[in-house]
CSV table of C-alpha atoms in Angstrom, one decimal:
chain,number,residue,atom,x,y,z
Z,1,MET,CA,102.8,3.7,112.4
Z,2,GLU,CA,101.5,6.6,114.5
Z,3,SER,CA,103.5,8.0,117.4
Z,4,LYS,CA,100.4,8.1,119.6
Z,5,HIS,CA,99.9,4.4,119.2
Z,6,LEU,CA,103.4,3.8,120.5
Z,7,VAL,CA,102.6,5.9,123.5
Z,8,TYR,CA,99.3,4.0,124.0
Z,9,LEU,CA,101.3,0.7,124.0
Z,10,SER,CA,103.7,2.0,126.6
Z,11,ILE,CA,100.8,3.0,128.9
Z,12,VAL,CA,99.1,-0.4,128.4
Z,13,LEU,CA,102.2,-2.3,129.5
Z,14,GLU,CA,102.8,0.2,132.4
Z,15,LYS,CA,99.2,-0.1,133.7
Z,16,GLY,CA,99.0,-3.8,133.1
Z,17,SER,CA,95.6,-3.8,131.3
Z,18,ILE,CA,93.7,-2.2,128.4
Z,19,THR,CA,91.0,-1.0,130.8
Z,20,ALA,CA,93.4,0.8,133.2
Z,21,ALA,CA,95.3,2.3,130.2
Z,22,ALA,CA,92.1,3.6,128.6
Z,23,GLU,CA,91.1,5.2,131.9
Z,24,HIS,CA,94.6,6.8,132.3
Z,25,LEU,CA,94.6,8.1,128.7
Z,26,ASN,CA,90.9,9.2,129.0
Z,27,ILE,CA,89.9,7.4,125.8
Z,28,ALA,CA,87.3,4.7,125.2
Z,29,GLN,CA,88.4,1.2,125.7
Z,30,PRO,CA,87.2,0.0,122.2
Z,31,THR,CA,89.3,2.9,120.7
Z,32,LEU,CA,92.4,1.8,122.5
Z,33,THR,CA,91.8,-1.9,121.6
Z,34,ARG,CA,91.5,-0.9,117.9
Z,35,ALA,CA,94.7,1.2,118.1
Z,36,MET,CA,96.6,-1.8,119.6
Z,37,ALA,CA,95.2,-4.1,116.9
Z,38,THR,CA,96.4,-1.7,114.2
Z,39,LEU,CA,99.8,-1.5,115.8
Z,40,GLU,CA,100.1,-5.3,116.0
Z,41,MET,CA,99.1,-5.5,112.3
Z,42,GLN,CA,101.8,-3.0,111.4
Z,43,ALA,CA,104.4,-4.7,113.5
Z,44,GLY,CA,103.5,-8.1,112.2
Z,45,ALA,CA,103.8,-9.6,115.6
Z,46,GLN,CA,102.0,-10.0,119.0
Z,47,LEU,CA,102.8,-7.0,121.2
Z,48,PHE,CA,101.7,-8.5,124.6
Z,49,THR,CA,100.1,-11.5,126.2
Z,50,ARG,CA,97.1,-11.5,128.4
Z,51,SER,CA,96.5,-13.4,131.7
Z,52,ARG,CA,94.2,-13.1,134.7
Z,53,PHE,CA,96.9,-10.9,136.3
Z,54,GLY,CA,97.1,-8.5,133.4
Z,55,VAL,CA,99.2,-8.0,130.3
Z,56,SER,CA,102.9,-8.9,129.8
Z,57,SER,CA,105.0,-7.6,126.9
Z,58,THR,CA,106.6,-9.6,124.2
Z,59,PRO,CA,110.1,-8.7,122.9
Z,60,VAL,CA,108.6,-6.8,120.0
Z,61,GLY,CA,106.0,-5.1,122.3
Z,62,GLU,CA,108.7,-4.0,124.7
Z,63,SER,CA,110.8,-2.6,121.9
Z,64,LEU,CA,108.0,-0.5,120.5
Z,65,ALA,CA,106.9,0.5,124.0
Z,66,ARG,CA,110.4,1.9,124.6
Z,67,GLU,CA,109.9,4.1,121.7
Z,68,GLY,CA,106.6,5.2,123.0
Z,69,ARG,CA,108.2,6.0,126.4
Z,70,ALA,CA,110.9,8.0,124.6
Z,71,ILE,CA,108.2,10.1,122.9
Z,72,THR,CA,106.4,10.7,126.2
Z,73,ARG,CA,109.7,11.6,127.9
Z,74,ARG,CA,110.6,14.2,125.3
Z,75,LEU,CA,107.2,15.8,125.6
Z,76,ASP,CA,107.3,15.7,129.4
Z,77,SER,CA,110.9,17.1,129.4
Z,78,ALA,CA,109.8,20.1,127.3
Z,79,LYS,CA,106.8,20.7,129.7
Z,80,GLU,CA,109.2,20.3,132.7
Z,81,GLN,CA,111.6,22.8,131.3
Z,82,VAL,CA,108.9,25.4,130.9
Z,83,SER,CA,107.6,24.7,134.5
Z,84,GLN,CA,111.1,24.9,136.0
Z,85,TYR,CA,111.7,28.2,134.2
Z,86,LYS,CA,108.4,29.6,135.6
Z,87,LEU,CA,109.4,28.4,139.1
Z,88,GLY,CA,112.9,29.8,138.9
Z,89,ILE,CA,114.5,26.3,139.2
Z,90,LYS,CA,118.0,26.1,137.7
Z,91,HIS,CA,119.2,22.7,139.0
Z,92,ASN,CA,116.9,19.7,139.2
Z,93,LEU,CA,117.8,16.2,140.5
Z,94,ARG,CA,115.5,13.4,139.3
Z,95,ILE,CA,115.3,10.5,141.8
Z,96,ALA,CA,113.3,7.3,141.7
Z,97,SER,CA,112.7,4.5,144.2
Z,98,GLY,CA,110.2,1.9,145.2
Z,99,SER,CA,107.1,2.8,147.3
Z,100,LEU,CA,108.3,0.9,150.4
Z,101,LEU,CA,111.5,2.9,150.5
Z,102,SER,CA,109.6,6.1,150.0
Z,103,MET,CA,107.5,5.6,153.2
Z,104,GLU,CA,110.3,6.3,155.7
Z,105,ILE,CA,113.8,6.2,154.2
Z,106,LEU,CA,113.6,8.5,151.2
Z,107,PRO,CA,112.1,11.5,152.9
Z,108,ILE,CA,115.0,11.5,155.3
Z,109,ILE,CA,117.5,11.4,152.5
Z,110,ILE,CA,115.8,14.2,150.5
Z,111,GLU,CA,115.6,16.4,153.6
Z,112,LYS,CA,119.3,16.0,154.3
Z,113,MET,CA,120.1,16.6,150.6
Z,114,LEU,CA,118.1,19.9,150.5
Z,115,GLU,CA,119.8,21.0,153.7
Z,116,LYS,CA,123.2,20.5,152.2
Z,117,HIS,CA,122.3,21.7,148.7
Z,118,PRO,CA,119.6,24.4,149.0
Z,119,GLU,CA,120.2,25.4,145.4
Z,120,ILE,CA,119.0,22.1,144.1
Z,121,ALA,CA,115.3,21.2,143.4
Z,122,ILE,CA,114.4,17.5,143.5
Z,123,THR,CA,111.8,15.6,141.6
Z,124,VAL,CA,110.9,12.2,143.2
Z,125,THR,CA,109.1,9.4,141.5
Z,126,CYS,CA,107.9,6.1,143.1
Z,127,LEU,CA,108.0,3.2,140.7
Z,128,ASN,CA,108.4,-0.5,140.5
Z,129,PRO,CA,112.1,-1.2,140.6
Z,130,SER,CA,112.1,-2.7,137.1
Z,131,ILE,CA,110.4,0.3,135.6
Z,132,ALA,CA,112.8,2.7,137.6
Z,133,LEU,CA,115.8,0.9,136.0
Z,134,GLU,CA,114.3,1.2,132.6
Z,135,GLY,CA,113.7,4.9,133.3
Z,136,LEU,CA,117.3,5.4,134.3
Z,137,ILE,CA,118.4,3.7,131.1
Z,138,ASP,CA,116.0,5.9,129.2
Z,139,ASP,CA,117.4,9.1,130.9
Z,140,GLN,CA,114.1,9.7,132.8
Z,141,PHE,CA,116.0,9.8,136.1
Z,142,ASP,CA,119.5,10.8,137.4
Z,143,ILE,CA,119.6,8.5,140.4
Z,144,ILE,CA,117.6,5.5,141.6
Z,145,ILE,CA,117.6,3.3,144.6
Z,146,ALA,CA,116.7,-0.2,143.6
Z,147,PRO,CA,117.7,-3.9,143.9
Z,148,GLN,CA,119.6,-5.7,141.1
Z,149,SER,CA,117.6,-6.9,138.2
Z,150,THR,CA,119.5,-9.5,136.2
Z,151,ASP,CA,117.5,-8.6,133.0
Z,152,LYS,CA,118.4,-4.9,133.3
Z,153,ILE,CA,122.2,-4.9,133.3
Z,154,THR,CA,123.7,-2.4,131.0
Z,155,SER,CA,127.2,-1.1,130.4
Z,156,THR,CA,126.0,2.5,130.7
Z,157,LEU,CA,124.9,2.2,134.4
Z,158,HIS,CA,127.0,2.6,137.5
Z,159,ARG,CA,125.9,0.9,140.7
Z,160,GLU,CA,127.0,0.8,144.3
Z,161,LEU,CA,125.8,-1.6,147.1
Z,162,ILE,CA,124.0,0.3,149.9
Z,163,ILE,CA,122.8,-2.6,152.1
Z,164,ARG,CA,122.4,-6.4,152.1
Z,165,ASP,CA,118.8,-7.4,152.3
Z,166,LYS,CA,116.5,-10.3,151.8
Z,167,ILE,CA,112.8,-11.0,151.2
Z,168,GLY,CA,110.8,-11.9,154.3
Z,169,ILE,CA,107.2,-13.0,155.0
Z,170,PHE,CA,105.3,-10.4,157.0
Z,171,CYS,CA,101.9,-10.3,158.8
Z,172,GLY,CA,100.1,-8.1,161.3
Z,173,LYS,CA,100.7,-8.8,165.0
Z,174,ASN,CA,97.2,-10.3,165.5
Z,175,HIS,CA,97.5,-12.6,162.5
Z,176,PRO,CA,96.9,-16.3,163.5
Z,177,LEU,CA,100.5,-17.2,162.5
Z,178,ALA,CA,102.1,-14.3,164.3
Z,179,SER,CA,102.3,-16.2,167.6
Z,180,GLU,CA,103.2,-19.6,166.2
Z,181,LYS,CA,106.6,-20.8,167.3
Z,182,HIS,CA,107.1,-23.6,164.8
Z,183,ILE,CA,105.5,-22.8,161.5
Z,184,GLN,CA,105.3,-25.4,158.8
Z,185,ASN,CA,104.6,-25.1,155.2
Z,186,ARG,CA,101.1,-26.4,155.6
Z,187,ASP,CA,100.3,-23.5,157.9
Z,188,PHE,CA,100.3,-21.2,154.8
Z,189,ILE,CA,97.5,-23.2,153.1
Z,190,GLU,CA,94.4,-21.1,152.5
Z,191,GLN,CA,96.0,-18.0,153.8
Z,192,ASP,CA,95.2,-14.7,152.0
Z,193,TRP,CA,98.1,-12.7,150.6
Z,194,LEU,CA,98.8,-9.2,149.4
Z,195,SER,CA,101.3,-8.2,146.7
Z,196,LEU,CA,103.0,-5.0,145.6
Z,197,GLY,CA,102.9,-6.0,142.0
Z,198,ILE,CA,103.4,-8.8,139.5
Z,199,ALA,CA,104.9,-9.6,136.1
Z,200,SER,CA,108.3,-8.2,136.8
Z,201,TYR,CA,111.6,-9.8,137.6
Z,202,PHE,CA,111.3,-9.0,141.3
Z,203,GLU,CA,107.8,-10.4,141.7
Z,204,LYS,CA,108.8,-13.5,139.9
Z,205,GLN,CA,111.7,-13.9,142.2
Z,206,THR,CA,109.4,-13.7,145.2
Z,207,THR,CA,107.1,-16.4,143.7
Z,208,GLU,CA,110.1,-18.6,143.2
Z,209,MET,CA,111.1,-18.0,146.8
Z,210,LEU,CA,107.8,-19.1,148.2
Z,211,THR,CA,107.7,-22.1,145.9
Z,212,SER,CA,111.1,-23.1,147.3
Z,213,TYR,CA,109.6,-22.9,150.7
Z,214,GLY,CA,107.0,-25.4,149.7
Z,215,ILE,CA,104.3,-22.6,149.5
Z,216,HIS,CA,102.3,-23.3,146.3
Z,217,GLY,CA,99.3,-21.7,144.8
Z,218,MET,CA,99.0,-18.8,147.3
Z,219,LYS,CA,95.8,-16.8,147.3
Z,220,THR,CA,96.7,-13.3,146.3
Z,221,LYS,CA,93.6,-11.2,147.3
Z,222,VAL,CA,94.9,-7.7,146.4
Z,223,ILE,CA,97.6,-6.5,144.2
Z,224,PHE,CA,98.8,-2.9,144.9
Z,225,ARG,CA,100.5,-1.5,141.9
Z,226,ASN,CA,103.2,0.5,143.5
Z,227,ASP,CA,101.3,1.7,146.6
Z,228,ALA,CA,103.0,0.4,149.7
Z,229,MET,CA,100.9,2.6,152.1
Z,230,MET,CA,97.7,0.8,151.3
Z,231,LEU,CA,99.3,-2.6,151.5
Z,232,ILE,CA,101.0,-1.9,154.8
Z,233,LYS,CA,97.7,-0.6,156.3
Z,234,MET,CA,95.8,-3.7,155.2
Z,235,LEU,CA,98.7,-6.0,156.3
Z,236,SER,CA,98.4,-4.4,159.8
Z,237,THR,CA,94.8,-5.6,160.2
Z,238,GLY,CA,96.2,-9.2,160.8
Z,239,ARG,CA,94.1,-10.8,158.0
Z,240,TYR,CA,96.9,-11.1,155.4
Z,241,LEU,CA,100.4,-12.2,154.6
Z,242,ALA,CA,102.9,-10.5,152.3
Z,243,ALA,CA,106.4,-11.2,151.0
Z,244,LEU,CA,108.4,-8.0,151.2
Z,245,PRO,CA,112.0,-6.8,151.4
Z,246,SER,CA,113.0,-6.9,155.1
Z,247,PHE,CA,115.0,-3.7,155.6
Z,248,PRO,CA,112.4,-1.1,154.3
Z,249,VAL,CA,109.7,-2.8,156.4
Z,250,SER,CA,112.0,-2.8,159.4
Z,251,THR,CA,112.1,1.0,159.3
Z,252,ILE,CA,108.3,1.4,159.6
Z,253,GLN,CA,107.5,-1.3,162.1
Z,254,LYS,CA,107.6,1.3,164.9
Z,255,HIS,CA,104.6,3.0,163.1
Z,256,TYR,CA,102.7,-0.2,162.1
Z,257,PRO,CA,101.9,-3.5,164.0
Z,258,ILE,CA,103.8,-5.7,161.5
Z,259,ILE,CA,106.1,-8.6,162.3
Z,260,GLU,CA,108.3,-10.9,160.2
Z,261,ILE,CA,107.4,-14.6,160.3
Z,262,LYS,CA,110.5,-16.6,161.1
Z,263,MET,CA,110.9,-19.9,159.3
Z,264,ASN,CA,113.4,-22.5,160.2
Z,265,ASP,CA,115.5,-24.5,157.7
Z,266,VAL,CA,114.9,-22.2,154.8
Z,267,THR,CA,117.3,-20.1,152.8
Z,268,PRO,CA,116.0,-16.6,152.2
Z,269,ILE,CA,116.2,-14.9,148.8
Z,270,ASN,CA,118.6,-11.9,148.7
Z,271,ARG,CA,117.2,-8.5,147.7
Z,272,ASP,CA,120.3,-6.3,148.2
Z,273,LEU,CA,119.7,-2.6,147.5
Z,274,TYR,CA,121.9,-0.5,145.2
Z,275,LEU,CA,122.4,3.1,144.3
Z,276,TRP,CA,122.3,3.6,140.6
Z,277,CYS,CA,123.2,6.3,138.1
Z,278,THR,CA,124.6,6.6,134.6
Z,279,LYS,CA,128.3,6.2,134.4
Z,280,SER,CA,128.6,9.8,133.1
Z,281,LEU,CA,127.1,11.1,136.3
Z,282,LYS,CA,129.0,9.1,138.9
Z,283,ASP,CA,131.8,11.7,139.4
Z,284,TYR,CA,129.5,14.7,139.6
Z,285,THR,CA,129.2,16.6,142.9
Z,286,ALA,CA,125.5,16.1,143.2
Z,287,TYR,CA,125.8,12.3,142.9
Z,288,LEU,CA,128.7,12.0,145.3
Z,289,SER,CA,126.9,14.1,147.8
Z,290,PHE,CA,123.7,12.1,147.5
Z,291,ARG,CA,125.6,8.9,147.7
Z,292,ASN,CA,127.2,10.0,151.0
Z,293,ILE,CA,123.9,11.0,152.5
Z,294,VAL,CA,122.3,7.7,151.4
Z,295,ARG,CA,125.1,5.7,153.1
Z,296,SER,CA,124.8,7.8,156.3
Z,297,VAL,CA,121.0,7.4,156.5
Z,298,PHE,CA,121.1,3.6,155.8
Z,299,ASP,CA,123.9,3.2,158.4
Z,300,ASP,CA,121.9,5.2,161.0
Z,301,LEU,CA,118.7,3.2,160.4
Z,302,SER,CA,120.6,-0.1,160.5
Z,303,LYS,CA,122.1,0.9,163.9
Z,304,SER,CA,118.7,2.0,165.2
Z,305,ASN,CA,117.1,-1.3,164.1
Z,306,GLU,CA,119.8,-3.3,166.0
Z,307,VAL,CA,119.2,-1.2,169.1
Z,308,GLU,CA,115.5,-1.8,169.0
Z,309,LYS,CA,116.0,-5.6,168.5
Z,310,ILE,CA,118.2,-5.7,171.6
Z,311,GLU,CA,115.8,-3.6,173.7
Z,312,GLY,CA,112.9,-5.8,172.5
Z,313,LYS,CA,114.5,-9.0,173.8
């Protein structure tokens, strides 16, 4: 079993398709397909399943992909150590969050952290929350901001609630449903949707929420793999709908003509946000300082949102 094949598998699962992985790895698609077939033969089990939305890992595939990510991480760590040495960096804090949080909230947090701790350098990564949690478990990150994923609970992680949140349905201000006062389930029939990703716990949770609302078989026109900026810009055109966490969207509504569609007699799905780190880090000064800044920024943004709601009435 070749180590590079394990790395290839981890990239296939991360990118969601053989084609995207081959492009990322800069190798021919047939070469990658043969490598995956060889690895499956050696493992004696199927490594992933295919659908029109991409590939999803099997338990065996996920286990081997984790080994591939560990190999990549060790190589990247060695390269990073060399780069930091050349740049004169002595203390580096590795942070990850989703792309929506990174549009408005995370830059404020980082700026305040650098002001308080100028001796620290920060590496920021935008990832799907499920992948970020896996990265924290695998020691790719020190701190992440992400919702709770029931399939990623581990005794080695420490988490603290930052803010209660929920999933909402959003559209541009000139979307046909934006001005509707009494929206029914049938109003969503034949509407075009945008999505931030699929095949993770959080996206499945969103699908279940829409199904509970009586919204079945929605037409997802574009899937943005961890790129909130493009999604928000397309959503602003008024031609699409998207199910997104409410609080991060509320912080960018002053910049983009987006509104949340209010639905009566439905129970929203919670998407509470947490601050995560390993238990070994939770008493360190860097984490405690970062936590205090995060709480302060979220509190300030929450108060600002409330003021804007009152003034808008």
